[in-house]
Amino acid sequence: MDWSDSWRGAFRIELRAEAMGLAWRGWPVLPGTYPTGSQWAGRDGVEQTGPVPVHRDWAERIGTKPEQVAAWWTGRRYSLLVATGYVVDAIEVDAELGRRVAGVLRMTGVPVPIAATPAGKWMFLVNSGQELTAELAGRGDVVLHGLNSWIPLPPTPFQHGVVHWRVKPEVCGWSLPDSQVVQEALVEATRPDHVGELLGASAQHLVAADSF
């Protein structure tokens, strides 16, 4: 990303505001490394392909008060990370599977916060504390972020875009669903017969839209 000084300042302020808002809601936010060209800045000695906490003792900083959180973003446009395993967990899948899971959740009428990265990953945010079922744990395309992990949240920058919301937490009234809700939708979305049903439903929607 090519950042001018004015854009850097505005973007840092936006990241800081989002971090403070999440911290006031009790989410364990952390400052993360940020892209500078093809590299990630903010923490030396770490091979990185994406944002990681800038503090080596990040786990000890969980629960930091919002005032201190605001100070973290005073000088740099740090990525906005949330430590998982305490308030929020995240189930990460690729974009194609994520769209199918989101389709199942829409049909069941259950809103779930979903964040997406420019790298093609979708993260479904859920309450902490529940492991993946054996069926999902055996899949290489499903990752649970729980204890000792973290996720980037909007508007964290990547080299080619920013993390963005597919479904904002406000849609759910900031009430995270149980992990089981998303896991059941995942299982449903990966059934071969259900994939066909979702494609058929999408085609019918397009035909209906074209008829107006």
Tab-separated table of C-alpha atoms in Angstrom, residues 44-123:
chain	number	residue	atom	x	y	z
A	44	ASP	CA	11.838	-7.389	15.143
A	45	GLY	CA	13.066	-10.942	14.845
A	46	VAL	CA	9.797	-12.528	13.749
A	47	GLU	CA	9.218	-14.103	10.356
A	48	GLN	CA	5.780	-12.882	9.367
A	49	THR	CA	3.252	-13.506	6.651
A	50	GLY	CA	0.595	-11.495	8.438
A	51	PRO	CA	0.004	-9.389	11.558
A	52	VAL	CA	1.286	-10.654	14.913
A	53	PRO	CA	1.245	-8.963	18.348
A	54	VAL	CA	3.960	-6.334	18.689
A	55	HIS	CA	4.531	-7.234	22.352
A	56	ARG	CA	6.262	-10.521	23.083
A	57	ASP	CA	4.391	-10.666	26.406
A	58	TRP	CA	1.054	-10.036	24.675
A	59	ALA	CA	-0.745	-12.724	26.703
A	60	GLU	CA	0.055	-10.823	29.906
A	61	ARG	CA	-1.493	-7.669	28.461
A	62	ILE	CA	-4.930	-9.180	27.920
A	63	GLY	CA	-7.515	-7.124	29.757
A	64	THR	CA	-5.616	-3.839	29.392
A	65	LYS	CA	-7.837	-0.845	30.158
A	66	PRO	CA	-9.192	1.223	27.251
A	67	GLU	CA	-7.063	4.233	28.246
A	68	GLN	CA	-3.868	2.226	27.766
A	69	VAL	CA	-5.248	0.719	24.585
A	70	ALA	CA	-5.643	4.259	23.229
A	71	ALA	CA	-2.005	5.003	24.066
A	72	TRP	CA	-0.819	2.005	22.028
A	73	TRP	CA	-2.125	3.594	18.848
A	74	THR	CA	-0.800	7.091	19.554
A	75	GLY	CA	2.281	6.861	17.337
A	76	ARG	CA	1.841	4.063	14.785
A	77	ARG	CA	-0.914	2.561	12.673
A	78	TYR	CA	-0.696	-0.809	14.414
A	79	SER	CA	-2.959	-3.592	13.230
A	80	LEU	CA	-6.019	-4.249	15.382
A	81	LEU	CA	-5.813	-7.723	16.872
A	82	VAL	CA	-8.133	-9.452	19.335
A	83	ALA	CA	-6.840	-12.246	21.545
A	84	THR	CA	-9.111	-15.268	21.262
A	85	GLY	CA	-9.985	-17.740	23.988
A	86	TYR	CA	-11.356	-15.251	26.515
A	87	VAL	CA	-14.373	-13.348	25.183
A	88	VAL	CA	-14.388	-14.297	21.539
A	89	ASP	CA	-13.236	-17.277	19.490
A	90	ALA	CA	-13.152	-17.404	15.710
A	91	ILE	CA	-13.704	-20.187	13.206
A	92	GLU	CA	-11.640	-19.476	10.091
A	93	VAL	CA	-12.335	-20.897	6.639
A	94	ASP	CA	-11.522	-19.918	3.072
A	95	ALA	CA	-13.777	-17.498	1.205
A	96	GLU	CA	-15.575	-20.119	-0.893
A	97	LEU	CA	-16.580	-22.199	2.109
A	98	GLY	CA	-17.285	-19.026	4.070
A	99	ARG	CA	-19.874	-17.913	1.527
A	100	ARG	CA	-21.636	-21.271	1.742
A	101	VAL	CA	-21.663	-21.176	5.542
A	102	ALA	CA	-22.992	-17.611	5.482
A	103	GLY	CA	-25.738	-18.818	3.120
A	104	VAL	CA	-26.765	-21.543	5.562
A	105	LEU	CA	-26.833	-19.050	8.426
A	106	ARG	CA	-28.975	-16.634	6.379
A	107	MET	CA	-31.485	-19.391	5.631
A	108	THR	CA	-31.708	-20.250	9.328
A	109	GLY	CA	-32.075	-16.586	10.280
A	110	VAL	CA	-29.083	-16.588	12.638
A	111	PRO	CA	-26.827	-13.496	12.373
A	112	VAL	CA	-23.157	-14.130	13.112
A	113	PRO	CA	-20.365	-11.523	12.964
A	114	ILE	CA	-18.059	-12.321	10.034
A	115	ALA	CA	-14.740	-10.645	9.246
A	116	ALA	CA	-12.865	-11.234	5.982
A	117	THR	CA	-9.211	-10.660	5.129
A	118	PRO	CA	-7.727	-9.591	1.787
A	119	ALA	CA	-5.924	-12.954	1.834
A	120	GLY	CA	-9.238	-14.752	1.271
A	121	LYS	CA	-10.020	-15.921	4.806
A	122	TRP	CA	-13.418	-15.566	6.499
A	123	MET	CA	-13.654	-15.585	10.309
